[in-house]
mmCIF file of C-alpha atoms (C1' of nucleotides) in Angstrom:
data_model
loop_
_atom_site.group_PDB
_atom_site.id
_atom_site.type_symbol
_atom_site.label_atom_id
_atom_site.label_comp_id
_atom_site.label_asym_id
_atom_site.label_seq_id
_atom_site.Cartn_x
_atom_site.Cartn_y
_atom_site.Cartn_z
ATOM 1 C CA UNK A 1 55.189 -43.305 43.585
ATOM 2 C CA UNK A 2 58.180 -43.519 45.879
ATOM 3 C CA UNK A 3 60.925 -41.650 46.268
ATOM 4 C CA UNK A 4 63.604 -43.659 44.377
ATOM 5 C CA UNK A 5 65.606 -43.950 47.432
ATOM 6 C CA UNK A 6 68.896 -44.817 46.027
ATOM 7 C CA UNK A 7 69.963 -47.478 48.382
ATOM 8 C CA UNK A 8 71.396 -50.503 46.948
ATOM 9 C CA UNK A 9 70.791 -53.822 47.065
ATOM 10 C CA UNK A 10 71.952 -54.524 49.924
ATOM 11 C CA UNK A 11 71.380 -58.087 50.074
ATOM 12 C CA UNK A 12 73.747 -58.447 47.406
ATOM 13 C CA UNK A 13 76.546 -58.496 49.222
ATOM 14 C CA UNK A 14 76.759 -60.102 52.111
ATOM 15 C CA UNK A 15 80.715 -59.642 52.887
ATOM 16 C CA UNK A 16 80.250 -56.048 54.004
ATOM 17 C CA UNK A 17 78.811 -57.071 56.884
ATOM 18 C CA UNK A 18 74.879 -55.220 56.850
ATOM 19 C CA UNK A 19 73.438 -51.996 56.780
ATOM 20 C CA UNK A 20 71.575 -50.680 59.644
ATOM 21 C CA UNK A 21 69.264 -52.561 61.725
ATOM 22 C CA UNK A 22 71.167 -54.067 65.025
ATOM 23 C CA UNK A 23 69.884 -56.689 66.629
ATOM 24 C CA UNK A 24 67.581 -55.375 68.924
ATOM 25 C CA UNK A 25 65.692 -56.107 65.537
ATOM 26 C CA UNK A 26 64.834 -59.013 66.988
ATOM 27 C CA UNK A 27 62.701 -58.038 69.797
ATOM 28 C CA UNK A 28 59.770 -57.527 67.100
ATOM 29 C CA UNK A 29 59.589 -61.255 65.907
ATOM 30 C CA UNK A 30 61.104 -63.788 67.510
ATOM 31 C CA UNK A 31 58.668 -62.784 70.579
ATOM 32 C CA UNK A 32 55.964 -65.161 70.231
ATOM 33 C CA UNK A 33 53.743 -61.992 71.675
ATOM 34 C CA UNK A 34 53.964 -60.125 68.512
ATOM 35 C CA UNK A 35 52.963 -63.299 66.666
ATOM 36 C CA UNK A 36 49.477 -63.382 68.589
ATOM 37 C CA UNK A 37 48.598 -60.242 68.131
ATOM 38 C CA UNK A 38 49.605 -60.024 64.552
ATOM 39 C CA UNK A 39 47.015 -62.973 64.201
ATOM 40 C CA UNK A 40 44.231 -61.118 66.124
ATOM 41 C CA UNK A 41 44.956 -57.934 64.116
ATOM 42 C CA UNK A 42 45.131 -60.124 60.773
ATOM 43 C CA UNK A 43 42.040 -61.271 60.596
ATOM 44 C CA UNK A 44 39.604 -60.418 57.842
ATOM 45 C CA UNK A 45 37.551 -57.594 59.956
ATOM 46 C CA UNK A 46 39.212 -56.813 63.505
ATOM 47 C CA UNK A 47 40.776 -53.442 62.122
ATOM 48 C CA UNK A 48 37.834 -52.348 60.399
ATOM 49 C CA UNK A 49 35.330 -52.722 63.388
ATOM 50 C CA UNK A 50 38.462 -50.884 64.953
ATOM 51 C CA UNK A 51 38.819 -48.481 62.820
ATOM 52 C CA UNK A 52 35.056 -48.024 62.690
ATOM 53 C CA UNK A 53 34.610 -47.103 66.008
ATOM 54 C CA UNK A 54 37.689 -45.120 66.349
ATOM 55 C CA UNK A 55 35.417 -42.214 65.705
ATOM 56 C CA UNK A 56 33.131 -43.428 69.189
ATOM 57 C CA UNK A 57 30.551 -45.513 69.681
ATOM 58 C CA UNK A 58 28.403 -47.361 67.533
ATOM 59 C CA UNK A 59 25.596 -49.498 67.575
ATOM 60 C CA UNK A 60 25.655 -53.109 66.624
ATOM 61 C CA UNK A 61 23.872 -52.553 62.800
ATOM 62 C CA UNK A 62 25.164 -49.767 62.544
ATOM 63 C CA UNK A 63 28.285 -51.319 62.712
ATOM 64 C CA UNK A 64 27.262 -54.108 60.556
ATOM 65 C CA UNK A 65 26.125 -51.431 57.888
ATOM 66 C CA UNK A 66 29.248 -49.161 58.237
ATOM 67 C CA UNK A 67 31.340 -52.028 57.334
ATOM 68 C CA UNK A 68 29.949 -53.749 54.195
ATOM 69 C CA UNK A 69 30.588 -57.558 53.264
ATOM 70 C CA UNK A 70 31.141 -58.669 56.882
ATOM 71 C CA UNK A 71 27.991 -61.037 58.275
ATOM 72 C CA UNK A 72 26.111 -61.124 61.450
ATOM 73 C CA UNK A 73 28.074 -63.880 62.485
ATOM 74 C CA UNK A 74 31.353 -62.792 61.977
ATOM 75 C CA UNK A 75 30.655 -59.027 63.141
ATOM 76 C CA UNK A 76 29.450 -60.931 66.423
ATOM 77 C CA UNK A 77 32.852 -62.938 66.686
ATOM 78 C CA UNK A 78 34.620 -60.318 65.631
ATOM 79 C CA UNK A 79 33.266 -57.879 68.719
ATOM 80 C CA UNK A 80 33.569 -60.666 71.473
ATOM 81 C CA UNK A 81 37.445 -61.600 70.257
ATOM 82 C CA UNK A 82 38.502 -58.169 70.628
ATOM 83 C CA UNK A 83 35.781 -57.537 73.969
ATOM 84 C CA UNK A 84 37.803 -60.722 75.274
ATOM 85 C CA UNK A 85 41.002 -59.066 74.434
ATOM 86 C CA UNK A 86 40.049 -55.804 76.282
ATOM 87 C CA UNK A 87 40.167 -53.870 72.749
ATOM 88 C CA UNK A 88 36.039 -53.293 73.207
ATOM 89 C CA UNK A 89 34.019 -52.549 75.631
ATOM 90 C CA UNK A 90 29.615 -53.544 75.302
ATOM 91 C CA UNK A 91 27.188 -51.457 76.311
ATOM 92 C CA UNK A 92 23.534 -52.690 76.650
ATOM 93 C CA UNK A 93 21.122 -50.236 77.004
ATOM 94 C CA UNK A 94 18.093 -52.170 78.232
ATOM 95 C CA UNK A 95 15.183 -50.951 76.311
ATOM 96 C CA UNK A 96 12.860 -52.082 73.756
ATOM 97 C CA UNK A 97 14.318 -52.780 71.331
ATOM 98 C CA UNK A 98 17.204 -53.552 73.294
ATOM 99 C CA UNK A 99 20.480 -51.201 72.411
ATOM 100 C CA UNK A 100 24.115 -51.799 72.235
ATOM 101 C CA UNK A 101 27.009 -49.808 71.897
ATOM 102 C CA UNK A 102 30.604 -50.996 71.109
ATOM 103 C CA UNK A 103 32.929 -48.755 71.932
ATOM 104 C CA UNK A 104 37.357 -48.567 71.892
ATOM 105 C CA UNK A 105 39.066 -48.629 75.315
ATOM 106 C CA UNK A 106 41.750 -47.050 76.108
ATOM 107 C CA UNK A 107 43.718 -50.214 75.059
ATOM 108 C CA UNK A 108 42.078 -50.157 72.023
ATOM 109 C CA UNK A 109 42.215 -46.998 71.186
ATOM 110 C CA UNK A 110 45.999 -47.107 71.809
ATOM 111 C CA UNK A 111 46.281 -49.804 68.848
ATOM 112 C CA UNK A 112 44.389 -47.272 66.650
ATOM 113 C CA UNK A 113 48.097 -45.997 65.975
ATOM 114 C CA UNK A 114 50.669 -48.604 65.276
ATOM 115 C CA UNK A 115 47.310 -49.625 63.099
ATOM 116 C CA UNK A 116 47.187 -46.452 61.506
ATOM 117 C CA UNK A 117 50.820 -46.475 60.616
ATOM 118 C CA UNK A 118 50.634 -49.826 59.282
ATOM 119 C CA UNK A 119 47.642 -48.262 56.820
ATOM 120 C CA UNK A 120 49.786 -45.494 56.087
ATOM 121 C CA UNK A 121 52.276 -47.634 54.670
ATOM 122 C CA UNK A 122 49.939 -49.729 52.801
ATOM 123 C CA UNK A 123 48.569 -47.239 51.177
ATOM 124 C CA UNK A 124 52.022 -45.443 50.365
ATOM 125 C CA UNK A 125 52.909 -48.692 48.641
ATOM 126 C CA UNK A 126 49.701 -50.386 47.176
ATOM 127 C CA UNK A 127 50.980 -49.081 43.999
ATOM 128 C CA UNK A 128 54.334 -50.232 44.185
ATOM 129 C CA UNK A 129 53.081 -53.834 45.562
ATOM 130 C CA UNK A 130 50.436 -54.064 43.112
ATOM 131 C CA UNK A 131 53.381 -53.628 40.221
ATOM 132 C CA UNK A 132 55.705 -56.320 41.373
ATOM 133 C CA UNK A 133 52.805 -58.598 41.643
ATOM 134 C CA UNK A 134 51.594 -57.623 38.362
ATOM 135 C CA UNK A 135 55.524 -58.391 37.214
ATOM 136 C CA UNK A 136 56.000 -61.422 39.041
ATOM 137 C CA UNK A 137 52.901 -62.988 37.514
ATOM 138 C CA UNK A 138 53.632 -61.682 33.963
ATOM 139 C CA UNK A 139 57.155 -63.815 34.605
ATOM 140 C CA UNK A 140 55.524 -66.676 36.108
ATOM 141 C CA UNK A 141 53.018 -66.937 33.461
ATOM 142 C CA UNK B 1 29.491 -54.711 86.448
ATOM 143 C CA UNK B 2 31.704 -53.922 84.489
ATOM 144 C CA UNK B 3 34.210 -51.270 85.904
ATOM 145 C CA UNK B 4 32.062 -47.796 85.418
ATOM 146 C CA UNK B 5 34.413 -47.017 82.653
ATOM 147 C CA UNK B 6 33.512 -43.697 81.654
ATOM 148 C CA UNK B 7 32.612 -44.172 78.373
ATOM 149 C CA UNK B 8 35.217 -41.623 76.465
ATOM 150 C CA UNK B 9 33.027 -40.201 73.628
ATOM 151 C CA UNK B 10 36.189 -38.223 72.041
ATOM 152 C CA UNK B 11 34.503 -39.010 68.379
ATOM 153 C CA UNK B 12 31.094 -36.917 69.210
ATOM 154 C CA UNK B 13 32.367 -33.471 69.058
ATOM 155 C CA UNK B 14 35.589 -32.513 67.506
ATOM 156 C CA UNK B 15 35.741 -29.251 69.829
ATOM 157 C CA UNK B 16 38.049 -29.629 72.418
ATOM 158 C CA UNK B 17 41.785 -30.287 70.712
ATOM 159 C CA UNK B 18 40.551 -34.136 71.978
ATOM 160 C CA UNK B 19 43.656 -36.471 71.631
ATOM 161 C CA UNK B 20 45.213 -36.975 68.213
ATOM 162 C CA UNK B 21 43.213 -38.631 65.644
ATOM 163 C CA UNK B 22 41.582 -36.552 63.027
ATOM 164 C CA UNK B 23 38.586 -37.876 60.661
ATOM 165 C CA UNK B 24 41.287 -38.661 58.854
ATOM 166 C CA UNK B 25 41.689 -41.956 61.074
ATOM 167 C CA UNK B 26 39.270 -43.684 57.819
ATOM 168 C CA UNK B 27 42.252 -43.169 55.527
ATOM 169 C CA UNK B 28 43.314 -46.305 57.664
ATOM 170 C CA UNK B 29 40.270 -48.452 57.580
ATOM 171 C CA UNK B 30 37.354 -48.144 54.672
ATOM 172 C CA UNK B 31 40.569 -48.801 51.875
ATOM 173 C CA UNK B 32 40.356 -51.996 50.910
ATOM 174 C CA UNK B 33 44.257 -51.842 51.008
ATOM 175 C CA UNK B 34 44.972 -51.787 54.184
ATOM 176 C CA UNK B 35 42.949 -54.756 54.891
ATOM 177 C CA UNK B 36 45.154 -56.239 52.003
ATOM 178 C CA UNK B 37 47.850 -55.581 53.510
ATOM 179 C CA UNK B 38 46.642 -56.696 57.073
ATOM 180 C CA UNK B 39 46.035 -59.946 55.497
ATOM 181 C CA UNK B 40 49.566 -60.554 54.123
ATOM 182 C CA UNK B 41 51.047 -59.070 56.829
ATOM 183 C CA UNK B 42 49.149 -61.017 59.105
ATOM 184 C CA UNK B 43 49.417 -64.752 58.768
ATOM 185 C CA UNK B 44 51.363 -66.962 60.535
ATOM 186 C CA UNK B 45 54.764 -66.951 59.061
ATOM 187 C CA UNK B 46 55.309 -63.448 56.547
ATOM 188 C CA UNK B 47 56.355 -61.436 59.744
ATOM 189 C CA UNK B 48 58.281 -64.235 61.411
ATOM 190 C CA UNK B 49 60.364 -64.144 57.330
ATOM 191 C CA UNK B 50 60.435 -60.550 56.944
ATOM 192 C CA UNK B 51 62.519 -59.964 60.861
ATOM 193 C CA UNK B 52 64.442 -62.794 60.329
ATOM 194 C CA UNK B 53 65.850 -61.630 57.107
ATOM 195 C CA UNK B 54 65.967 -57.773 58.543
ATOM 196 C CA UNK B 55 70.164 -58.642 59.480
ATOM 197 C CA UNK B 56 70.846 -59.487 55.754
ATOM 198 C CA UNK B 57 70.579 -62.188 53.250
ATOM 199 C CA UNK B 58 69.734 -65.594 54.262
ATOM 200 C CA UNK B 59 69.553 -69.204 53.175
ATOM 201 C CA UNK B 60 66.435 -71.422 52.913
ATOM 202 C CA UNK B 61 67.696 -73.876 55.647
ATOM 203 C CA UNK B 62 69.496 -71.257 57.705
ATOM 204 C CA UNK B 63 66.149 -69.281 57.122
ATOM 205 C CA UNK B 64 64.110 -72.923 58.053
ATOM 206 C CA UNK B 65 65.778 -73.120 61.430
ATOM 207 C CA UNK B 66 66.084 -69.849 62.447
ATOM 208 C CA UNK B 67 61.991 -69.708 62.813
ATOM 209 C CA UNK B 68 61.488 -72.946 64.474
ATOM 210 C CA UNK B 69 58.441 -74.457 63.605
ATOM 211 C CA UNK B 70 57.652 -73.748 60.438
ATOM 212 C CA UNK B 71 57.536 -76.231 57.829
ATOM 213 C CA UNK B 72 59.600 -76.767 54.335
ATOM 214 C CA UNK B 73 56.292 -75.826 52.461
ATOM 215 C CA UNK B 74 55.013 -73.135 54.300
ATOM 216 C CA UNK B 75 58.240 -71.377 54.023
ATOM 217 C CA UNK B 76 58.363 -71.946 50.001
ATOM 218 C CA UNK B 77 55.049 -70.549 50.538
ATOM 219 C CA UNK B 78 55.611 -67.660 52.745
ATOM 220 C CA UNK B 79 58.517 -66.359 50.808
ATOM 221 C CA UNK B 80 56.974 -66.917 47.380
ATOM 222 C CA UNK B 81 54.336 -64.535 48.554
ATOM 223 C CA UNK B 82 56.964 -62.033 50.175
ATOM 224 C CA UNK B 83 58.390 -62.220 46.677
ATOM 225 C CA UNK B 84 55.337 -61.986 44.251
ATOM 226 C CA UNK B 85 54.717 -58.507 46.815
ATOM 227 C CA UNK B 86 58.374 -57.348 45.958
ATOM 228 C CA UNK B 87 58.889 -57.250 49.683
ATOM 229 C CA UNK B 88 62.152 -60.191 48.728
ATOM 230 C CA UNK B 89 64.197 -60.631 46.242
ATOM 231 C CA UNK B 90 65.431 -64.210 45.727
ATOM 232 C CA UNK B 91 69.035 -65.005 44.935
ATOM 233 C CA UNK B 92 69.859 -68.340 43.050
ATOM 234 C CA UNK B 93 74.009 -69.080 42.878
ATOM 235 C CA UNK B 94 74.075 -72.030 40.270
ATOM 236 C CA UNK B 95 76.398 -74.252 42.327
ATOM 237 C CA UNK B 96 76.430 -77.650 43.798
ATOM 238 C CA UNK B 97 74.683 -77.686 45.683
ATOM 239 C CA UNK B 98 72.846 -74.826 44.917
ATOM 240 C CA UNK B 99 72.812 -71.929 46.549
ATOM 241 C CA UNK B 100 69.364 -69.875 47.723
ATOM 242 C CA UNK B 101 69.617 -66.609 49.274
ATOM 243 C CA UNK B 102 66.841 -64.327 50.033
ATOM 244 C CA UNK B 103 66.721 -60.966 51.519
ATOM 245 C CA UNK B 104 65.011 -58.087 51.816
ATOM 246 C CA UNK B 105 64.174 -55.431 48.963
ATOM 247 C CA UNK B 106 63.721 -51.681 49.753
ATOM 248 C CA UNK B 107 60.352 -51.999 49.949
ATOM 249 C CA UNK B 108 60.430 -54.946 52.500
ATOM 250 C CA UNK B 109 62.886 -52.991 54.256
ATOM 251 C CA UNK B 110 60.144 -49.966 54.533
ATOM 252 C CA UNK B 111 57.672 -52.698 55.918
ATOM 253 C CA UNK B 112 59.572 -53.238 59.314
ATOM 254 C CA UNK B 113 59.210 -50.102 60.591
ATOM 255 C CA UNK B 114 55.451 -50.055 61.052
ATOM 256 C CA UNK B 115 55.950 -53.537 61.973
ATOM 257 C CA UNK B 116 58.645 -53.167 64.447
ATOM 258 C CA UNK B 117 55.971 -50.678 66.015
ATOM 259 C CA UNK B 118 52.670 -53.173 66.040
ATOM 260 C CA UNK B 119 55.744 -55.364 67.593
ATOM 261 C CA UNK B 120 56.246 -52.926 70.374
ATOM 262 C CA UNK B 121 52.807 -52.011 70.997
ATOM 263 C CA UNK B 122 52.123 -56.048 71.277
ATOM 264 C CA UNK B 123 54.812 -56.054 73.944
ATOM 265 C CA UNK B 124 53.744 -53.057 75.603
ATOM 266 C CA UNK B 125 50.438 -54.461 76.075
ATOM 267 C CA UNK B 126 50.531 -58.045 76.346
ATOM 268 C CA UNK B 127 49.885 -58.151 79.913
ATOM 269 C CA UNK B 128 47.033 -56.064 79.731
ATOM 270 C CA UNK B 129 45.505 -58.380 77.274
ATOM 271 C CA UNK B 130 46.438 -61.050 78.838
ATOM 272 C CA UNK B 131 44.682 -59.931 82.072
ATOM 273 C CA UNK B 132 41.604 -59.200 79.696
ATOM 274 C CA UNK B 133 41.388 -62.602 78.682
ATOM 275 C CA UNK B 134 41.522 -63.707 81.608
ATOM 276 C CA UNK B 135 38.745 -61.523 82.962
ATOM 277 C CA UNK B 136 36.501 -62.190 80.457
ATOM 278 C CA UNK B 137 36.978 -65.771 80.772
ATOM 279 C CA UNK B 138 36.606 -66.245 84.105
ATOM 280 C CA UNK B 139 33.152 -64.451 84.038
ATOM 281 C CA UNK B 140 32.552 -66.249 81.074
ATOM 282 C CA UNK B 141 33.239 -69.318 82.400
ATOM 283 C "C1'" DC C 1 17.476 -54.756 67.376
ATOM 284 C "C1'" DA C 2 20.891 -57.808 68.606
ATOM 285 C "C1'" DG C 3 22.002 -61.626 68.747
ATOM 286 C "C1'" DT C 4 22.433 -67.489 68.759
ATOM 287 C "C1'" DA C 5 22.476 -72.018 66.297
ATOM 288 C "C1'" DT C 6 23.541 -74.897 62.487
ATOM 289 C "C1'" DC C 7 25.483 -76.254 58.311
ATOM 290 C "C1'" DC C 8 28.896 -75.977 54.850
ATOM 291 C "C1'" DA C 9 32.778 -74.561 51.476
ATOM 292 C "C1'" DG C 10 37.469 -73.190 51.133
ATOM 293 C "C1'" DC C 11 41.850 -72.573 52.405
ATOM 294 C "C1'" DA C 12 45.725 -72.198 55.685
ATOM 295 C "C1'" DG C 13 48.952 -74.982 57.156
ATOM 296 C "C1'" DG C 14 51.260 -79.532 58.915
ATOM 297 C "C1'" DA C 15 53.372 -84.263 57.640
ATOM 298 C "C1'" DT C 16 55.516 -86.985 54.485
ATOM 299 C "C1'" DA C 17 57.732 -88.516 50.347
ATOM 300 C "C1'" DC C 18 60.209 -87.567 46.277
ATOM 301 C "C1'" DT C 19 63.634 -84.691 42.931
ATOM 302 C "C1'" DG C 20 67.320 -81.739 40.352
ATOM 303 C "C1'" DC D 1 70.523 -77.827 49.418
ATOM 304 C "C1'" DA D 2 66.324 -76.205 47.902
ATOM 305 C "C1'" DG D 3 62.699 -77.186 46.594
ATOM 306 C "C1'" DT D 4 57.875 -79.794 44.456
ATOM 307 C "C1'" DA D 5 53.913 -83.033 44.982
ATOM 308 C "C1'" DT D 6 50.322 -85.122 47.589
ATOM 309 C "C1'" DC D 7 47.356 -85.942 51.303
ATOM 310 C "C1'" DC D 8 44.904 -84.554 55.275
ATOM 311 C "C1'" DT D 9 42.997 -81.774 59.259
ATOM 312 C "C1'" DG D 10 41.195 -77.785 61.483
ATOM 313 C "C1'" DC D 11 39.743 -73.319 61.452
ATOM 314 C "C1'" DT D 12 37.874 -69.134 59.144
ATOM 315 C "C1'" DG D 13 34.162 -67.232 57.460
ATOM 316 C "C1'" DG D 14 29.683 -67.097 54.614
ATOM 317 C "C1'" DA D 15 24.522 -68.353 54.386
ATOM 318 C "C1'" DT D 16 20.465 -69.259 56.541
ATOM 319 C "C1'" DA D 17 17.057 -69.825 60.061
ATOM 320 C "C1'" DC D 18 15.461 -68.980 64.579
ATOM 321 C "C1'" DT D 19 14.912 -66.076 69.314
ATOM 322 C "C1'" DG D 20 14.399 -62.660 73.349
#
DNA sequence: CAGTATCCAGCAGGATACTG
DNA sequence: CAGTATCCTGCTGGATACTG
């Protein structure tokens, strides 16, 4: 898995002062910005539909079909939170039967990367997470 | 009505060197890690914990008051997650009173990175989304 | 096809009180 | 100081039925 970086513990020692991070660390959390969009990004399916049409536009069941598990309801809410947020933009098509596209703005598509990065590191340490859980509940049990 | 926006259809043909994202953008989405990881990463308090303990070890009550509205159990909560992930380790000095430190592990360590840039997108953007909202409310409205 | 409306279960999360 | 225990509220999100 990772690359048994050989830095200590360095929370065991707290009289040597710290390691790296100064404390423009700060401007990440205490920002109640970061907060708000860290809950619109939680959510259960906002960076799937993201992700989903990071590729370009896609039609509202073919949305619903791409991303598996999430209902009508939710994949509606879902589309309007981030249209709201200027993430998505709609695009009826009046016909019959009536078509709409969803689509990234720029905006949204500029999220696709601090996203993506965020992915890359889950996936570089599902394993490793997925151990100390398995570890903590073995203890716990 | 809305503003003409041209529509960018980068994901239809992969022919012009288009901007930066390869197919490989669904390494980031279809996993059902990442979403994992969106989730734990993305409710209310883990973020708020993991920044605030990014300068070095910290107490429960220092940590308590340093985040400023959370309560007692939703930070016993917060960080027994963090710790069941292996993202903190928890550091118990039998005195008395006791003694509770908590800090960061490697692996939490790892996490604010790709946090620290979702943080700086967020701040980037805010007003933009901001303005969205209040767009989309006002012709909602 | 692309929604809206309604109902409902579950859990996140706050407030408060008590304990080693 | 550092929790645990209990109660309670609101929101998230699923299921289902109906509509233009």
């Amino acid at each position: 898995m990772d690359t048994a970086a050989p830095l200590p513990q360095e929370g065991t020692l707290p009289s040597s002062g710290h390691t790296d991070v100064p404390a423009g660390a700060s401007i990440a959390a205490d920002c109640p910005a970061v907060n708000d969009v860290l809950a619109r990004v939680g959510d259960k399916w906002s960076m799937q539909v993201v992700m989903t049409l990071a590729d370009g536009p896609v039609r509202f069941n073919a949305l619903r079909r791409a991303i598996d598990g999430i209902s009508q309801r939710m994949l509606t809410r879902t589309l309007r939170a981030l249209e709201r947020d200027g993430l998505v933009v709609r695009a009826v098509t009046p016909s019959v039967p009536p078509r709409v596209d969803y689509s990234l703005t720029e905006l949204g598509r500029s999220l696709r990367e601090p996203v993506r990065a965020l992915g890359a590191w889950a996936i570089a340490h599902r394993a490793a997470i997925e151990a100390a859980r398995a570890d903590f509940d073995r203890r716990e049990a």
